[in-house]
CSV table of C-alpha atoms in Angstrom, one decimal:
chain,number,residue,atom,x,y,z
P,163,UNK,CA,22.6,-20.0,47.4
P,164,UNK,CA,19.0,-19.2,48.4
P,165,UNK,CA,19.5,-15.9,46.3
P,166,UNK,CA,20.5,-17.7,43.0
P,167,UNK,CA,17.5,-19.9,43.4
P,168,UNK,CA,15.1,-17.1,43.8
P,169,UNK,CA,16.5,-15.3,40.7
P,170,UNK,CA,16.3,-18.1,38.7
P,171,UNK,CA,12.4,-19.0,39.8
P,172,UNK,CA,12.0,-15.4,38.9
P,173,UNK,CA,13.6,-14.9,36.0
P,174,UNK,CA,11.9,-18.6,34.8
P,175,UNK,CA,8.7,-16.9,35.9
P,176,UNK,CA,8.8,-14.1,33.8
P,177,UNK,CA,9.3,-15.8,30.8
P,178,UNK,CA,6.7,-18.3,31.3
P,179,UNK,CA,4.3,-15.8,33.0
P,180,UNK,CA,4.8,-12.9,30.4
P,181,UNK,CA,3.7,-14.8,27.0
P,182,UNK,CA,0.6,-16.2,28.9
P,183,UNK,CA,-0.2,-12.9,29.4
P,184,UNK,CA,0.1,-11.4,26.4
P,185,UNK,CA,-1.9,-14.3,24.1
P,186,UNK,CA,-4.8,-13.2,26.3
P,187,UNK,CA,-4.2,-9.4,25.1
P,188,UNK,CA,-6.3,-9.4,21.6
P,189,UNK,CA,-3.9,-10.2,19.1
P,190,UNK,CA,-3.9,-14.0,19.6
P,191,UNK,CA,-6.4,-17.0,18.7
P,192,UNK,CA,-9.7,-15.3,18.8
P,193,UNK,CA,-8.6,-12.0,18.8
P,194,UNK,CA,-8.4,-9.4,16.4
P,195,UNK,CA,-5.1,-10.3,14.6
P,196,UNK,CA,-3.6,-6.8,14.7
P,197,UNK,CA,-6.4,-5.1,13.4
P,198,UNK,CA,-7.5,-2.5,15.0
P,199,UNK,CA,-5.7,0.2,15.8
P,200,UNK,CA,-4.9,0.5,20.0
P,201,UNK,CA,-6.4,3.5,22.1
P,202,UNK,CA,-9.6,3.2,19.5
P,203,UNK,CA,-12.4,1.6,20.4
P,204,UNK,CA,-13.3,-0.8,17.2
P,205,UNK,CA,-11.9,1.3,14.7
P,206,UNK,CA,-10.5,-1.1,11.6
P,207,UNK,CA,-7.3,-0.6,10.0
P,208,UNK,CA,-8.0,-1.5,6.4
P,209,UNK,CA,-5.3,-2.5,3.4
P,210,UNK,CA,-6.2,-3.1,-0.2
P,211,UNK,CA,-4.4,-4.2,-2.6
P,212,UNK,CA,-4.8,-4.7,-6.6
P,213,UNK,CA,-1.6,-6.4,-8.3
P,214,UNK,CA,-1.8,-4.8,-12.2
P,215,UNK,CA,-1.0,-7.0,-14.9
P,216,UNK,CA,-1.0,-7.0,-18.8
P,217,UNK,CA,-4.4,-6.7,-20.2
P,218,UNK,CA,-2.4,-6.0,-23.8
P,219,UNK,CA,1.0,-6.8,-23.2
P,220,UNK,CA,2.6,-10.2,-22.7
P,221,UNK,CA,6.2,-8.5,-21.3
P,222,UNK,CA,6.5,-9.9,-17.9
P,223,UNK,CA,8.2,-7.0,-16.9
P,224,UNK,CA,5.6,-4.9,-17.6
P,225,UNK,CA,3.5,-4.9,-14.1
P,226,UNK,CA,2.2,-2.7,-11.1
P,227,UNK,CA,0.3,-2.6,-8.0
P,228,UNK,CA,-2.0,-0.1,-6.0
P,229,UNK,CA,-2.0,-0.2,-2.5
P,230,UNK,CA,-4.6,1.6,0.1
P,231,UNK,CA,-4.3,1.6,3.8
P,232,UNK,CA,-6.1,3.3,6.1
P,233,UNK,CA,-6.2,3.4,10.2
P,234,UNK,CA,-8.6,4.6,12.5
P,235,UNK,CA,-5.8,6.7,13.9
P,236,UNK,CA,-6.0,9.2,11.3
P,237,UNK,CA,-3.6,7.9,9.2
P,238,UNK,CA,-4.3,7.2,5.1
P,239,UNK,CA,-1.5,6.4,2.5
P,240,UNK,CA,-2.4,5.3,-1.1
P,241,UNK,CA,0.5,4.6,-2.9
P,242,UNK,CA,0.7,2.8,-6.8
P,243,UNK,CA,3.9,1.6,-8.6
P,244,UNK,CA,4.1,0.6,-12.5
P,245,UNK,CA,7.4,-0.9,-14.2
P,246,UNK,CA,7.3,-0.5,-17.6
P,247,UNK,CA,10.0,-1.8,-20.0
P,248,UNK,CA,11.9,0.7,-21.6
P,249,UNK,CA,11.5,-0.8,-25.1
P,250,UNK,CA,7.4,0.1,-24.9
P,251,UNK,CA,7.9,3.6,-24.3
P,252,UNK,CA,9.5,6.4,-27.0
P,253,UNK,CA,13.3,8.0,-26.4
P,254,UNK,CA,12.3,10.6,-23.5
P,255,UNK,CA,10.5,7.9,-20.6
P,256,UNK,CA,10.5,10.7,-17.7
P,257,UNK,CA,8.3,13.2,-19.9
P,258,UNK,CA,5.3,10.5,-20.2
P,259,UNK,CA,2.7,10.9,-17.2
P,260,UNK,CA,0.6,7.6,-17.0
P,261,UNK,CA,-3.1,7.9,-15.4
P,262,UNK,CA,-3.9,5.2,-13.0
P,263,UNK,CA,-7.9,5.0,-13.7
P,264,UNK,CA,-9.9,4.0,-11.0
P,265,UNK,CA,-13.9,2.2,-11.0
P,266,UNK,CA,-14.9,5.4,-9.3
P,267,UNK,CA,-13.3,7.4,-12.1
P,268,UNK,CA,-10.8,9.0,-9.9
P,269,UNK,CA,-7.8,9.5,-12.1
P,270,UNK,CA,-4.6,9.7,-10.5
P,271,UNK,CA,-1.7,11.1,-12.5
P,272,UNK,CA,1.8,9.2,-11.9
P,273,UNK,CA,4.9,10.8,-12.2
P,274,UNK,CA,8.7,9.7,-13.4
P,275,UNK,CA,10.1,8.0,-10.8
P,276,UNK,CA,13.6,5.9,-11.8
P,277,UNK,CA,15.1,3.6,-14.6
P,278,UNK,CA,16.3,0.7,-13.6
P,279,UNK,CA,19.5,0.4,-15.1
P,280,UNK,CA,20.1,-3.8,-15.4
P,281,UNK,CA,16.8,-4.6,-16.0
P,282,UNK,CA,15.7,-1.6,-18.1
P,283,UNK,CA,12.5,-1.0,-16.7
P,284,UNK,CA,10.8,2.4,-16.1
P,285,UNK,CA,9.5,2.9,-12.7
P,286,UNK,CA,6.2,5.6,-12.1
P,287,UNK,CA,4.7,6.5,-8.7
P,288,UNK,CA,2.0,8.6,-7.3
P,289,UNK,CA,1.7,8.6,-3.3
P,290,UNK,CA,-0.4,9.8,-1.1
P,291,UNK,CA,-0.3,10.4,2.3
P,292,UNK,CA,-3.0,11.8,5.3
P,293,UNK,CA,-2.3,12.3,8.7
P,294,UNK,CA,-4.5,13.8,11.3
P,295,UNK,CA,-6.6,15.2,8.1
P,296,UNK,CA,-3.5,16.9,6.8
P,297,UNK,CA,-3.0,15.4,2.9
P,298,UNK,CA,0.3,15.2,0.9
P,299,UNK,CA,1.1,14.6,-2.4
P,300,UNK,CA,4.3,12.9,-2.4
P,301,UNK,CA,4.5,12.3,-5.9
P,302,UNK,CA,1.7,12.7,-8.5
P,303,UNK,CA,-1.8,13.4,-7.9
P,304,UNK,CA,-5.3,11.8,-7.7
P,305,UNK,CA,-8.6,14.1,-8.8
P,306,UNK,CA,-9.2,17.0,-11.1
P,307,UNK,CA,-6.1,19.0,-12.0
P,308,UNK,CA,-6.2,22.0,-9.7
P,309,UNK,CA,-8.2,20.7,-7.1
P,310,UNK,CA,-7.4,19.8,-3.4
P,311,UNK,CA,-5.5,16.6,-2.9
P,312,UNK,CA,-7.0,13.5,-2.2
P,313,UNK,CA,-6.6,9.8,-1.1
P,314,UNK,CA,-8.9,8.1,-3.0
P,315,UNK,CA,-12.4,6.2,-1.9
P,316,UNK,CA,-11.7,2.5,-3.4
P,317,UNK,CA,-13.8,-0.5,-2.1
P,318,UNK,CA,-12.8,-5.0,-2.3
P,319,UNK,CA,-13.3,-5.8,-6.0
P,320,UNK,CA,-12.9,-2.1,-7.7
P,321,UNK,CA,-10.8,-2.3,-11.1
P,322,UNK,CA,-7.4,-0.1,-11.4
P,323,UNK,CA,-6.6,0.5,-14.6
P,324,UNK,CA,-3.1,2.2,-16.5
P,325,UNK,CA,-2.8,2.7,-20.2
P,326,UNK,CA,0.8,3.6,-21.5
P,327,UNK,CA,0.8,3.8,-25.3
P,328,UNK,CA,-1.8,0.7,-25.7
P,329,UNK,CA,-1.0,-1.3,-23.2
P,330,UNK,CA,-2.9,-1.9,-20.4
P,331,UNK,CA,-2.4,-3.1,-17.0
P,332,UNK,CA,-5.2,-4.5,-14.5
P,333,UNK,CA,-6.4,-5.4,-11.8
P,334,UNK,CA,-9.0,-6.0,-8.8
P,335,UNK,CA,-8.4,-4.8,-5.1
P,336,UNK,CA,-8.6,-7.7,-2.7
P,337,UNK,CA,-8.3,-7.8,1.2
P,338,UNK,CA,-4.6,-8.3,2.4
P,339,UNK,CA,-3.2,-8.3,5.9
């Protein structure tokens, strides 16, 4: 019976004992909420977002977002999505390469990506990845035609722009966890 009783003080231990422990660890109240990437010593991870939305066009399906994260660990992916509804765009969707415009001036070409069959909308993509300074295109580009891929430089508050056929998407990138 002693035996049950000293299992159950440490078992009862270890679940008290082992949360205490951990909201000391950095990524509690005070802490650095996950940001920083472990076995670096202050390096930020970093993730901006801009959510594009009709400048021209009042479609609600007509939207998009850009999406840039970084971490100190060598890691980079920069990633954009557009939906465009099929009824903006001619009879042959997957031959039309829209160019995501950045504040920089970086243009980054998107490529077909799917139609959505129910909803009808037209999906294009470009994304980026690095790792340990190795880059891949995934799907599209960013930079001059013919040069060496990139992930692109973007700061809080730089504009994204795509035009398809006269309508324009926008928007700002903002801070997001």
């Amino acid at each position: 019976m002693k035996v049950n009783h000293m299992l159950v003080a440490a078992a009862l231990t270890a679940f008290v004992m082992a949360p205490a422990a951990f909201a000391d660890s950095g990524k509690g109240k005070g802490g650095t909420g996950g940001t920083v990437t472990p076995g670096t010593s202050g390096v930020a991870d970093t993730r901006l977002v801009a959510k594009l939305r009709p400048v021209t066009s009042q479609d609600s399906l007509f939207e998009g977002h850009v999406v840039l994260r970084t971490s100190g660990g060598g890691r980079g992916e920069f990633e954009s999505r557009v939906e465009v509804p099929q009824t903006l765009l001619g009879p042959d969707p997957d031959n039309l390469q829209p160019i995501l415009m950045l504040s920089n001036g970086i243009p980054c070409t998107m490529v077909f990506d799917e139609i959505e069959p129910v909803s009808g909308v037209v999906e294009y993509k470009v994304s980026i990845r690095s790792r340990n300074g190795v880059i891949v295109n995934r799907a599209g580009f960013c930079g001059a035609v013919g040069a060496s891929p990139t992930i692109p430089v973007v700061n809080l508050n730089d504009r994204a722009t795509v035009d398809i056929g006269g309508d324009t998407l926008q928007g700002f990138f903002a801070a997001k966890r």
